[in-house]
CSV table of C-alpha atoms in Angstrom, one decimal:
chain,number,residue,atom,x,y,z
I,1,ASN,CA,18.4,3.6,-8.8
I,2,ALA,CA,17.6,2.7,-5.2
I,3,GLY,CA,13.9,3.8,-5.2
I,4,VAL,CA,12.6,4.1,-1.6
I,5,THR,CA,15.1,3.2,1.1
I,6,GLN,CA,14.0,2.6,4.7
I,7,THR,CA,16.2,2.2,7.8
I,8,PRO,CA,16.3,0.3,10.1
I,9,LYS,CA,14.8,-3.0,8.9
I,10,PHE,CA,14.1,-4.2,12.4
I,11,ARG,CA,13.9,-2.6,15.8
I,12,ILE,CA,12.8,-3.6,19.3
I,13,LEU,CA,11.9,-0.7,21.5
I,14,LYS,CA,10.9,-0.6,25.2
I,15,ILE,CA,7.7,1.1,26.2
I,16,GLY,CA,8.3,4.8,26.5
I,17,GLN,CA,11.4,5.0,24.3
I,18,SER,CA,11.5,7.1,21.2
I,19,MET,CA,12.9,6.5,17.7
I,20,THR,CA,13.0,7.8,14.2
I,21,LEU,CA,12.3,5.7,11.2
I,22,GLN,CA,14.2,7.0,8.2
I,23,CYS,CA,12.9,7.1,4.6
I,24,THR,CA,14.7,8.4,1.5
I,25,GLN,CA,13.7,8.3,-2.1
I,26,ASP,CA,15.8,9.2,-5.2
I,27,MET,CA,13.1,9.4,-7.8
I,28,ASN,CA,12.3,13.1,-7.2
I,29,HIS,CA,8.8,12.3,-6.2
I,30,ASN,CA,6.8,15.1,-4.6
I,31,TYR,CA,4.5,12.9,-2.6
I,32,MET,CA,5.6,10.7,0.3
I,33,TYR,CA,3.6,8.6,2.7
I,34,TRP,CA,4.0,6.6,5.9
I,35,TYR,CA,1.8,3.5,6.3
I,36,ARG,CA,1.6,0.9,9.0
I,37,GLN,CA,0.5,-2.7,8.2
I,38,ASP,CA,-1.0,-4.9,10.8
I,39,PRO,CA,-2.2,-8.5,10.2
I,40,GLY,CA,-5.7,-8.6,8.7
I,41,MET,CA,-6.0,-4.8,8.8
I,42,GLY,CA,-4.5,-3.7,5.5
I,43,LEU,CA,-2.4,-0.6,5.1
I,44,LYS,CA,-3.3,2.4,7.2
I,45,LEU,CA,-2.0,5.9,6.3
I,46,ILE,CA,-0.2,7.6,9.2
I,47,TYR,CA,1.0,10.8,7.6
I,48,TYR,CA,1.7,12.1,4.1
I,49,SER,CA,3.5,15.0,2.4
I,50,VAL,CA,2.8,16.7,-0.9
I,51,GLY,CA,6.2,18.4,-1.0
I,52,ALA,CA,9.1,19.8,1.1
I,53,GLY,CA,7.7,21.7,4.1
I,54,ILE,CA,4.2,20.4,3.7
I,55,THR,CA,2.8,17.5,5.8
I,56,ASP,CA,-0.7,16.3,6.8
I,57,LYS,CA,-2.3,13.7,9.0
I,58,GLY,CA,-3.6,10.4,7.6
I,59,GLU,CA,-6.0,8.0,9.3
I,60,VAL,CA,-3.9,7.0,12.3
I,61,PRO,CA,-1.5,9.9,13.2
I,62,ASN,CA,-1.7,9.7,17.0
I,63,GLY,CA,1.7,8.9,18.6
I,64,TYR,CA,3.7,9.9,15.5
I,65,ASN,CA,5.3,13.0,14.0
I,66,VAL,CA,6.9,13.7,10.7
I,67,SER,CA,8.9,16.4,9.0
I,68,ARG,CA,9.8,17.0,5.3
I,69,SER,CA,12.7,19.4,5.0
I,70,THR,CA,13.9,18.0,1.6
I,71,THR,CA,12.2,16.3,-1.3
I,72,GLU,CA,14.2,13.2,-0.7
I,73,ASP,CA,13.7,12.6,3.0
I,74,PHE,CA,10.6,11.9,5.1
I,75,PRO,CA,11.4,10.6,8.6
I,76,LEU,CA,8.7,9.3,11.0
I,77,ARG,CA,9.2,10.0,14.7
I,78,LEU,CA,7.7,7.8,17.4
I,79,GLU,CA,7.5,9.5,20.7
I,80,LEU,CA,6.8,7.4,23.9
I,81,ALA,CA,6.5,4.1,22.2
I,82,ALA,CA,3.5,1.9,23.1
I,83,PRO,CA,2.8,-1.8,22.4
I,84,SER,CA,0.0,-0.7,20.1
I,85,GLN,CA,2.7,0.7,17.8
I,86,THR,CA,4.1,-2.8,17.2
I,87,SER,CA,3.7,-3.1,13.4
I,88,VAL,CA,5.4,-3.1,10.1
I,89,TYR,CA,5.9,0.5,8.8
I,90,PHE,CA,6.2,1.2,5.1
I,91,CYS,CA,7.3,4.4,3.5
I,92,ALA,CA,6.1,5.1,-0.1
I,93,SER,CA,6.4,7.9,-2.7
I,94,SER,CA,4.7,8.9,-5.9
I,95,TYR,CA,4.7,11.7,-8.5
I,96,GLY,CA,1.2,12.6,-7.6
I,97,THR,CA,-2.0,11.1,-6.3
I,98,ARG,CA,-4.0,11.3,-9.5
I,99,ILE,CA,-3.0,8.1,-11.2
I,100,GLY,CA,-0.6,5.3,-11.1
I,101,GLY,CA,0.8,3.7,-8.0
I,102,TYR,CA,3.1,4.2,-5.2
I,103,THR,CA,6.7,2.9,-4.9
I,104,PHE,CA,7.1,1.3,-1.5
I,105,GLY,CA,10.2,0.8,0.6
I,106,SER,CA,10.9,-2.7,2.1
I,107,GLY,CA,9.6,-1.8,5.5
I,108,THR,CA,10.6,-1.5,9.1
I,109,ARG,CA,9.5,-4.2,11.5
I,110,LEU,CA,9.0,-2.6,14.9
I,111,THR,CA,8.3,-4.4,18.2
I,112,VAL,CA,7.5,-2.5,21.3
I,113,VAL,CA,7.9,-4.5,24.5
M,1,GLN,CA,-19.2,-1.7,6.1
M,2,LYS,CA,-15.6,-1.4,5.0
M,3,GLU,CA,-15.1,0.8,1.9
M,4,VAL,CA,-13.1,-2.0,0.3
M,5,GLU,CA,-13.5,-5.7,1.0
M,6,GLN,CA,-11.1,-8.4,0.0
M,7,ASP,CA,-11.1,-12.1,1.0
M,8,PRO,CA,-7.9,-12.8,3.0
M,9,GLY,CA,-7.5,-16.4,1.8
M,10,PRO,CA,-5.2,-18.2,1.8
M,11,LEU,CA,-5.9,-19.5,-1.7
M,12,SER,CA,-3.9,-22.5,-2.7
M,13,VAL,CA,-3.8,-23.6,-6.4
M,14,PRO,CA,-1.7,-26.0,-8.5
M,15,GLU,CA,0.9,-24.7,-10.8
M,16,GLY,CA,-0.6,-23.7,-14.2
M,17,ALA,CA,-4.0,-22.9,-12.8
M,18,ILE,CA,-5.9,-19.7,-13.6
M,19,VAL,CA,-6.2,-17.6,-10.4
M,20,SER,CA,-9.0,-15.1,-9.8
M,21,LEU,CA,-8.6,-12.5,-7.1
M,22,ASN,CA,-11.4,-10.1,-6.2
M,23,CYS,CA,-12.3,-7.0,-4.3
M,24,THR,CA,-15.7,-5.3,-3.8
M,25,TYR,CA,-16.2,-1.7,-2.8
M,26,SER,CA,-19.0,0.4,-1.6
M,27,ASN,CA,-18.1,4.0,-2.7
M,28,SER,CA,-19.1,4.7,-6.3
M,29,ALA,CA,-16.7,7.7,-6.2
M,30,PHE,CA,-13.7,5.5,-6.7
M,31,GLN,CA,-12.1,6.3,-10.1
M,32,TYR,CA,-8.7,4.5,-10.2
M,33,PHE,CA,-8.1,0.9,-9.4
M,34,MET,CA,-4.8,-0.8,-8.7
M,35,TRP,CA,-3.3,-4.2,-7.8
M,36,TYR,CA,-0.2,-4.7,-5.8
M,37,ARG,CA,1.8,-7.8,-5.1
M,38,GLN,CA,3.6,-8.2,-1.8
M,39,TYR,CA,6.1,-10.9,-1.2
M,40,SER,CA,6.8,-12.0,2.4
M,41,ARG,CA,8.7,-9.4,4.4
M,42,LYS,CA,8.8,-7.0,1.4
M,43,GLY,CA,7.0,-3.8,0.5
M,44,PRO,CA,4.0,-3.9,-2.0
M,45,GLU,CA,4.9,-3.4,-5.6
M,46,LEU,CA,2.5,-2.1,-8.2
M,47,LEU,CA,1.3,-4.7,-10.7
M,48,MET,CA,-1.4,-2.9,-12.6
M,49,TYR,CA,-3.7,0.1,-12.6
M,50,THR,CA,-6.9,0.9,-14.5
M,51,TYR,CA,-9.2,3.8,-14.8
M,52,SER,CA,-12.3,2.7,-16.5
M,53,SER,CA,-14.6,-0.3,-16.5
M,54,GLY,CA,-13.3,-3.2,-18.7
M,55,ASN,CA,-10.2,-5.3,-19.0
M,56,LYS,CA,-6.5,-4.5,-19.1
M,57,GLU,CA,-4.0,-7.1,-19.9
M,58,ASP,CA,-0.2,-7.3,-19.1
M,59,GLY,CA,1.4,-10.6,-19.9
M,60,ARG,CA,-0.2,-13.3,-17.7
M,61,PHE,CA,-2.1,-10.7,-15.7
M,62,THR,CA,-5.5,-9.3,-16.5
M,63,ALA,CA,-7.2,-6.6,-14.4
M,64,GLN,CA,-11.0,-6.3,-14.7
M,65,VAL,CA,-13.2,-3.5,-13.4
M,66,ASP,CA,-17.0,-3.6,-13.2
M,67,LYS,CA,-18.1,-0.2,-11.9
M,68,SER,CA,-21.8,-1.1,-12.1
M,69,SER,CA,-21.3,-4.0,-9.7
M,70,LYS,CA,-18.5,-2.2,-7.7
M,71,TYR,CA,-16.3,-5.2,-8.3
M,72,ILE,CA,-12.7,-5.6,-9.5
M,73,SER,CA,-10.7,-8.7,-10.3
M,74,LEU,CA,-7.2,-9.8,-11.1
M,75,PHE,CA,-6.7,-12.9,-13.2
M,76,ILE,CA,-3.4,-14.7,-13.3
M,77,ARG,CA,-3.0,-17.2,-16.1
M,78,ASP,CA,-0.6,-20.1,-16.1
M,79,SER,CA,0.2,-19.4,-12.4
M,80,GLN,CA,3.7,-20.1,-11.2
M,81,PRO,CA,5.2,-20.8,-7.8
M,82,SER,CA,6.9,-17.4,-8.1
M,83,ASP,CA,3.4,-15.9,-8.1
M,84,SER,CA,3.0,-17.0,-4.4
M,85,ALA,CA,2.5,-13.7,-2.6
M,86,THR,CA,-0.2,-11.5,-1.0
M,87,TYR,CA,-2.2,-9.5,-3.5
M,88,LEU,CA,-3.7,-6.2,-2.4
M,89,CYS,CA,-6.2,-4.2,-4.3
M,90,ALA,CA,-6.3,-0.4,-4.0
M,91,MET,CA,-8.5,2.3,-5.3
M,92,SER,CA,-8.7,6.1,-5.2
M,93,PHE,CA,-10.9,9.0,-5.8
M,94,PHE,CA,-10.5,12.8,-5.7
M,95,LEU,CA,-11.3,14.6,-2.4
M,96,THR,CA,-12.5,18.1,-3.2
M,97,THR,CA,-12.2,19.2,0.4
M,98,SER,CA,-8.4,18.6,0.4
M,99,GLY,CA,-7.5,18.7,-3.3
M,100,THR,CA,-5.9,15.3,-3.0
M,101,TYR,CA,-6.9,11.8,-3.8
M,102,LYS,CA,-8.0,9.4,-1.1
M,103,TYR,CA,-6.3,6.0,-1.5
M,104,ILE,CA,-7.7,2.9,0.1
M,105,PHE,CA,-6.1,-0.5,0.2
M,106,GLY,CA,-7.8,-3.9,0.6
M,107,THR,CA,-6.5,-6.2,3.3
M,108,GLY,CA,-4.9,-8.5,0.8
M,109,THR,CA,-5.4,-12.1,-0.4
M,110,ARG,CA,-2.6,-14.6,0.3
M,111,LEU,CA,-2.0,-16.8,-2.7
M,112,LYS,CA,0.1,-20.0,-2.7
M,113,VAL,CA,0.9,-21.7,-6.1
M,114,LEU,CA,1.9,-25.3,-5.5
M,115,ALA,CA,4.6,-26.8,-7.7
């Protein structure tokens, strides 16, 4: 049981480049989330999805896009990377939002130079 | 004022000490309270969650919620070097406008247990 798998683990991008952060879960969770974590700032929600085909913006969606074509996959797309997007990105999933917690992936450390 | 406040630490304690980690919050709508542990360069992992005021115990860990004071705590007994990590509190409440739960994380407290 792999849980939530994120790739790549590390990436350096140049300003203006684009990339996709991959996230896959094998727990049949309906809900999936993308967070970014910056030092001293806690976890900020970028986008979330309540099921295949349904996505919505979180607190900090600007500069990002998502899609959810299957229950398992929830990729995060960065268009025109900027230094402000340097961060650690975590994907998470859960059965629902009512109770319990999230299962997080191990993160993608992104640097934009 | 932030919705959830958490002292960033770092907090250094000797092995075997009792550790107290705390969060305060401002929104009385929060219903569910969680604690996550995050090791360096890893994702957060859920330690405990509680719904009501009072205590919940799991091995060496005790989560305490005081809704009247808007204050939650995590106690670690007989702390071990392997407990060295960042501990994040989290809390959630139901948003009637969207039909989903709003989930807020604290910024985390870095704990170091010295052998």
